[in-house]
C-alpha atoms as one frame of an Amber mdcrd trajectory, in Angstrom:
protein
 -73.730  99.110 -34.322 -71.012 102.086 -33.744 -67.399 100.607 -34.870 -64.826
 102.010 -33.454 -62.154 101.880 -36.741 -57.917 102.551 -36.083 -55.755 100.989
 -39.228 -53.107  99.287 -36.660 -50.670  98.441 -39.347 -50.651 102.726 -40.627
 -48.507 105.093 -38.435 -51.481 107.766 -37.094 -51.157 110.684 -39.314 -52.865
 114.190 -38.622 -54.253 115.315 -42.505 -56.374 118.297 -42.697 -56.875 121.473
 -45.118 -54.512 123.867 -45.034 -57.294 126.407 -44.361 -57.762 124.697 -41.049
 -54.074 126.308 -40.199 -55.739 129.910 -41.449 -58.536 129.313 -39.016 -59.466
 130.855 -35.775 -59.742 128.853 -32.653 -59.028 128.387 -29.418 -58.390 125.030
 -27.720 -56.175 123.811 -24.475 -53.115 121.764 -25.179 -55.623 118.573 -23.938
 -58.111 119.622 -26.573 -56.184 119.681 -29.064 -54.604 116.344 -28.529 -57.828
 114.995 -28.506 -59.192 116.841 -31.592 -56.205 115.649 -33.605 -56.463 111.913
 -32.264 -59.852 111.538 -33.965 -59.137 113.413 -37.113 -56.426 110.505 -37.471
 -59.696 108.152 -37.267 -61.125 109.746 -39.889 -61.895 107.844 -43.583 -59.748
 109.893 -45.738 -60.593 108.203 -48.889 -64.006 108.158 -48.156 -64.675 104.789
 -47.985 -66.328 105.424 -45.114 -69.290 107.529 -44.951 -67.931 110.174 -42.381
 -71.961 111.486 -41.926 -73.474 110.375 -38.616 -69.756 108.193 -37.518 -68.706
 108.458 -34.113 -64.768 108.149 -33.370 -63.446 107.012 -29.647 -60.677 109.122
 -27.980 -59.477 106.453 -25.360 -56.968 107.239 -22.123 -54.615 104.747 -23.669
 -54.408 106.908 -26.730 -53.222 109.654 -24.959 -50.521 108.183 -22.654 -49.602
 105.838 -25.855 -48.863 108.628 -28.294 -48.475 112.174 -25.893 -47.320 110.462
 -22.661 -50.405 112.285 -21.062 -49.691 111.707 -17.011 -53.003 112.697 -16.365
 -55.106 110.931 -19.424 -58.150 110.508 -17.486 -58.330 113.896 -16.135 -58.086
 115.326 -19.703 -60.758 113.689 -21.117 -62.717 114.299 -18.082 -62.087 117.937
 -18.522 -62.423 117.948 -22.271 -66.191 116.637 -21.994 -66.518 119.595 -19.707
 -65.515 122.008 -22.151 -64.878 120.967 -25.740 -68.694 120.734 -27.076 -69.131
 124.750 -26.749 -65.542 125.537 -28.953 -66.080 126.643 -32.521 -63.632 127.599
 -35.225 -63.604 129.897 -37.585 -62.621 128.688 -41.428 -62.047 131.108 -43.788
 -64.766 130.447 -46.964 -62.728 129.148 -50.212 -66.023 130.357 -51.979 -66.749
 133.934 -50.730 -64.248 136.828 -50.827 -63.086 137.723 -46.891 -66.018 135.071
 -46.225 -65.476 132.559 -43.166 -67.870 129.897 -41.836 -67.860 129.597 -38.005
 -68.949 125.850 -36.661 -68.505 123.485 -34.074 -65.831 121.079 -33.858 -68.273
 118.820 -32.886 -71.792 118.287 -33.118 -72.199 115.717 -30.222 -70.273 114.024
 -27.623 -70.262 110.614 -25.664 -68.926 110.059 -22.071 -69.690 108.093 -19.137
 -67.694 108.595 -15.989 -64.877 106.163 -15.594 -65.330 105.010 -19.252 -62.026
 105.625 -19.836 -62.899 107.236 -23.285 -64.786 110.068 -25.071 -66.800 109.775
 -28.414 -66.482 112.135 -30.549 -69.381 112.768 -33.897 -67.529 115.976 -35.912
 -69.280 118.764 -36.926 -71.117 118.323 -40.812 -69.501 121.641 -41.841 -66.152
 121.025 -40.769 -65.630 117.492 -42.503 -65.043 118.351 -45.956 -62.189 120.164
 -44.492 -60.583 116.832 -43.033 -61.450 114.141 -45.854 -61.297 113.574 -49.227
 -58.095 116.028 -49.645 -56.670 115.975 -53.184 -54.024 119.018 -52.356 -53.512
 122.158 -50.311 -53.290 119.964 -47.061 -51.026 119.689 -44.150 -50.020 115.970
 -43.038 -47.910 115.472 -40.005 -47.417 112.262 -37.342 -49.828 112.721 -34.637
 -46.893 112.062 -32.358 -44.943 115.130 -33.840 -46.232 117.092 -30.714 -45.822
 115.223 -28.536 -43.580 117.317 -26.355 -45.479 120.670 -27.010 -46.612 121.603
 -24.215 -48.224 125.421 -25.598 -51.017 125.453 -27.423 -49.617 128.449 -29.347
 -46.522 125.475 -29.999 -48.462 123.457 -31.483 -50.811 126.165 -33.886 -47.293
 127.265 -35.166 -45.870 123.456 -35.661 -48.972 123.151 -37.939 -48.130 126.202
 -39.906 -44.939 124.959 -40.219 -45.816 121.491 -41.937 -47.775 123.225 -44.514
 -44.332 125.010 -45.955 -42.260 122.116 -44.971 -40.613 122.539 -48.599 -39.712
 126.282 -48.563 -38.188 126.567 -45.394 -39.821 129.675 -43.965 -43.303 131.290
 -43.233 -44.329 135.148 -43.565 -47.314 135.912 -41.808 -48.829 139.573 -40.802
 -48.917 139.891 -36.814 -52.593 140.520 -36.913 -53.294 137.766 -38.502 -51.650
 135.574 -36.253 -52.989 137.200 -33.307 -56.365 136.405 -34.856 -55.623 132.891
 -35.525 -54.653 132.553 -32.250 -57.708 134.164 -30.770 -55.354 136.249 -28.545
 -57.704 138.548 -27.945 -56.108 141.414 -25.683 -53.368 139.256 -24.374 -49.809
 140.202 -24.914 -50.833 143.061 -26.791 -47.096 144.855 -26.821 -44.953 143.381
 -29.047 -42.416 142.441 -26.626 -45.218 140.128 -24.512 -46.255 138.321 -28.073
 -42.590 137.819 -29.291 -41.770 136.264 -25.832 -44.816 134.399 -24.519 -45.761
 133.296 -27.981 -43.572 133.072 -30.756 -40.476 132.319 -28.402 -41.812 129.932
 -26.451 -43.371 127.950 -29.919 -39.949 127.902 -31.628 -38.072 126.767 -28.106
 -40.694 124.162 -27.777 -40.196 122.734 -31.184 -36.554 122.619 -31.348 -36.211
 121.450 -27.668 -38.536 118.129 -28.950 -37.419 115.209 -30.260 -40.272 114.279
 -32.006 -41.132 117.083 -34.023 -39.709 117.326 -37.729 -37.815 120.518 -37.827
 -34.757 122.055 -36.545 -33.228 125.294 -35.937 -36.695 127.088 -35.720 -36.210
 131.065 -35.350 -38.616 134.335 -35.476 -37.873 137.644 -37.464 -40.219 140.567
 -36.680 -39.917 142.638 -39.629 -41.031 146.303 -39.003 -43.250 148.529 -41.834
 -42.401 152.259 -40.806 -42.001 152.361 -37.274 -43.869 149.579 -35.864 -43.538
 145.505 -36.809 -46.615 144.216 -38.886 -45.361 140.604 -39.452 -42.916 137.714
 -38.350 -41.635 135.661 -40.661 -40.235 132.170 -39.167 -37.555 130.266 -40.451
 -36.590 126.621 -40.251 -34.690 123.269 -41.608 -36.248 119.934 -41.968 -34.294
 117.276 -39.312 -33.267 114.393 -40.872 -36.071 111.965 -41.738 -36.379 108.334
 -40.292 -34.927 106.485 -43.219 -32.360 108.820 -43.520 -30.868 108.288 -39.784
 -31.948 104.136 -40.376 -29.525 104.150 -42.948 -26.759 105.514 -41.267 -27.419
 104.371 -37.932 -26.261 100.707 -36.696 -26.317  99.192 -33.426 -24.967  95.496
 -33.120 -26.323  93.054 -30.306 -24.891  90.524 -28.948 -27.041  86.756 -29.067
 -27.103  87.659 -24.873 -28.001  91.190 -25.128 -31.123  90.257 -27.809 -32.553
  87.926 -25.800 -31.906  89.644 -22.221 -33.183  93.160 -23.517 -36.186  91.455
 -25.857 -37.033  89.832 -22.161 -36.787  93.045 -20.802 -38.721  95.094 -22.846
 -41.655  92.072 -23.288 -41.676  92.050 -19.076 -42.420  95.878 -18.601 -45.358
  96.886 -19.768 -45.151 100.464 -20.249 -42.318 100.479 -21.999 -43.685  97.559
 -24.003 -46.381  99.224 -25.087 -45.056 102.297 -26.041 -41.942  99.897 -28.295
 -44.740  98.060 -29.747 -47.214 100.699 -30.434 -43.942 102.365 -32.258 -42.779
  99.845 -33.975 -45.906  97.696 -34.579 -47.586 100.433 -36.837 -44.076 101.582
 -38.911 -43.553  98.358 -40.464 -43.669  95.734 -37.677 -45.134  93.081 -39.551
 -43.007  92.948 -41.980 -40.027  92.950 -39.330 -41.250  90.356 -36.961 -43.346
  92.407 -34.580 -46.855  91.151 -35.728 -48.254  89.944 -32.295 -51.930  90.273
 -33.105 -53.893  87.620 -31.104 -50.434  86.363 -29.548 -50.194  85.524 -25.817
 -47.329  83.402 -25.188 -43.983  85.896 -23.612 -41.645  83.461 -25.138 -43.625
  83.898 -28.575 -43.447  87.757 -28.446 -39.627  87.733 -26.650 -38.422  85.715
 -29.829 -40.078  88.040 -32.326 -38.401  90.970 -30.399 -35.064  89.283 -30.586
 -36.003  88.663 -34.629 -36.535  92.572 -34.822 -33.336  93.839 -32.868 -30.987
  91.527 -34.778 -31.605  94.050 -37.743 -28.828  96.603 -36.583 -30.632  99.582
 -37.917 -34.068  98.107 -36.415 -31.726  98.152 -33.317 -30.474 101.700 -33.246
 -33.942 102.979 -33.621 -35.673 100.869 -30.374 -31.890 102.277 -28.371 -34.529
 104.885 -26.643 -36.911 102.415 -25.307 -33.931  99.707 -24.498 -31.968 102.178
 -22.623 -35.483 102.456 -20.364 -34.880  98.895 -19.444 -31.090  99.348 -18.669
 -29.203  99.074 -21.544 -25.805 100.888 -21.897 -24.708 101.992 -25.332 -21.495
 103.550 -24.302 -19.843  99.997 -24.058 -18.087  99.437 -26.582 -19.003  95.248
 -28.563 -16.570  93.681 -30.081 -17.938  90.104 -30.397 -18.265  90.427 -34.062
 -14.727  90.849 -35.157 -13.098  88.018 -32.321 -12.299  84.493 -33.319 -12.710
  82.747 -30.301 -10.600  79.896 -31.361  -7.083  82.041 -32.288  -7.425  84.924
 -30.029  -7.072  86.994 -33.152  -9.363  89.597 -34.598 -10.556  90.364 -38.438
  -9.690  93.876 -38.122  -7.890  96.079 -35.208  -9.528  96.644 -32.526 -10.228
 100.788 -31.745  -9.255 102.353 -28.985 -11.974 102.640 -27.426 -12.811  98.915
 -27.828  -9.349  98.282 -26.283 -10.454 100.167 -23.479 -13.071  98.632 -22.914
 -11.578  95.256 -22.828  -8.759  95.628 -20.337 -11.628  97.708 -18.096 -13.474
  94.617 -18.335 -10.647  92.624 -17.167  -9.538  95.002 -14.620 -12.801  94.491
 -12.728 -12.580  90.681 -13.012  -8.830  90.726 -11.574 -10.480  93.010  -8.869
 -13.469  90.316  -7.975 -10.796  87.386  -8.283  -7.728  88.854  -6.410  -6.054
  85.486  -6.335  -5.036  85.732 -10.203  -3.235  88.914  -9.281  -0.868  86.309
  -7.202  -0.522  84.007 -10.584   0.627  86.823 -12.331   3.031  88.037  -9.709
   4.699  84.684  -9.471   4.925  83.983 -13.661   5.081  85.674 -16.471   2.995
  89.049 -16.265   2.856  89.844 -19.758   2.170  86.726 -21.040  -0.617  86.030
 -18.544  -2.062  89.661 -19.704  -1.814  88.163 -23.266  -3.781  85.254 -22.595
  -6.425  87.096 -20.458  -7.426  89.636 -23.394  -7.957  86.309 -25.673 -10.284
  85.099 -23.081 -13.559  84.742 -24.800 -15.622  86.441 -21.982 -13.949  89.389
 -21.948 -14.022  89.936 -25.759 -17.765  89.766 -25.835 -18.707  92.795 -23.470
């Protein structure tokens, strides 16, 4: 019986020999999305005999962690083309030796399937598995927003020196990798449709995990024989979760949990997310659940965690919410008016704008204060608890 095996509860992660990055191939953007999906599948710690195992590329995969718009076209296309493309490894045991194989040594699809199986070529898995060093490891969701091919070859270079900052590689070489062949064969065509377009790609993305990404051609006589590129790591998740706070209010938790439960696409990219960082352990373990008021309250339990909070802020602003308004719930005693510590400027702002637009819907209190006391009334207002909570 084929099993289709995904560890849910382990965030997808793309591991592979570094010689793979040394390696010359050529595959589409869709390609190689769908190459890297099922090398995430693979039994690293060889548990699993990867001999003879198939490993499902699904539609859902694709929109889930690349946003593919057109998920069923790509795998339609890719079981056009991807049984015929090879790679070439360089051989680890033979000087200026390679081995040239399939990525694949057989392929499932039926029409409308909504999938594509995938069984990897015998040669090429000891490249993929069983890795003790001299591998690259990156999120498979890192590209996400690399659109190039040549994007996301260079990303992959770049997550083997992660730690030294910089890469040096001869222009040949590259052009090799790349299987350029006679394309953008002046130097001015490579820099600009290759290089330029990789490092603009990756520091344009919000998922990748570098920053700053820049190209030096560096010349030998009169003519440039390599490129080094330089770049700095971004901040890493735990980093930003520790700095980064963002405070709900008990109405904003349960109207934004509804939200997000009630649309599915943005559901199942938070819970997807989420779900397989940690979500068990923070309240998001919805396995077998299908009650909305089951999986709204567990979504409330997760956002209450301020720095659980700032992270979902992409998906909640998807579903309407504004993080420009300022919340000062928190620090107002509803029973003296009177707050634990001033309130900013910005939060003051935000208060009498709040009350400007309810004098504005209830024009008759603009006659109360006209006939008594205008500055106390204005007192009194801003201790209202409504307008305090935002």
């Amino acid at each position: 019986m084929e099993q289709e095996i995904w560890d849910k509860d382990q965030a997808p992660l793309v591991v592979h020999s570094n010689l793979i990055n040394k390696a010359a191939f050529r595959l589409s953007v869709p390609e190689i999305r769908i190459i890297l999906t099922a090398i995430t599948q693979l039994s690293r710690d060889g548990s699993v005999s990867e001999m003879g195992r198939w490993h499902y590329v699904t539609t859902q995969d694709l929109q889930d962690y690349f946003e593919a718009d057109n998920a069923s076209r790509d795998i339609r296309k890719a079981h056009e083309t991807l049984f015929s493309r090879y790679i070439i490894i360089p051989d680890p045991d033979v000087r200026d030796g390679v081995i040239k194989t399939r990525w694949i040594q057989a392929m499932k699809f039926k029409k409308g399937d909504g999938r594509i199986g995938i069984l990897f070529a015998e040669p090429l898995i000891p490249y993929l598995i069983l890795l003790k060093e001299n591998f690259t490891k990156f999120p498979l969701d890192d590209i996400t927003d690399l659109s190039s091919e040549y994007a996301i070859r260079i990303y992959m270079w770049l997550c083997q020196f992660r730690t030294t900052g910089w890469v040096r590689i001869d222009i040949e070489e590259l052009r090799s990798i790349l299987e350029l062949g006679s394309k953008y064969k002046s130097i001015t065509l490579f820099a600009q449709h290759v290089l330029a377009v990789a490092c603009d790609q990756i520091n344009n993305s919000k998922k990748t995990s570098f920053k700053n990404v820049s190209y030096e051609l560096i010349k030998v006589g009169r003519a440039y024989k390599a490129v080094r590129i330089s770049f700095d790591l971004k901040e890493t998740e735990e980093q930003i979760k520790k700095k980064a706070r963002l405070e709900l209010s008990h109405k904003q938790l349960w109207t934004f949990a509804s939200k997000l439960v009630k649309n599915d696409s943005v559901w199942r990219k938070f819970y997807t997310r989420f779900h397989q960082q940690g979500g068990r352990e923070n309240g998001l373990d919805l396995i077998g659940v299908n009650n909305e008021q089951i999986s709204i309250k567990k979504t409330v339990d997760f956002l209450s965690v301020p720095e659980n909070a700032a992270l979902a802020l992409p998906f909640l602003e998807e579903v309407g919410f504004n993080p420009q308004k300022p919340k000062i719930k928190n620090r107002f005693n509803k029973d003296d008016g009177k707050f634990s510590e001033p309130l900013t400027e910005e939060e003051v702002a935000a208060r009498d704008e709040r009350i400007a637009k309810y004098l504005k819907e209830h024009p008759e209190k603009l006659s109360e204060m006209i006939d008594g006391d205008f500055l106390s009334y204005i007192e009194e207002i801003r201790k209202n608890k409504k307008f305090n909570e935002g």
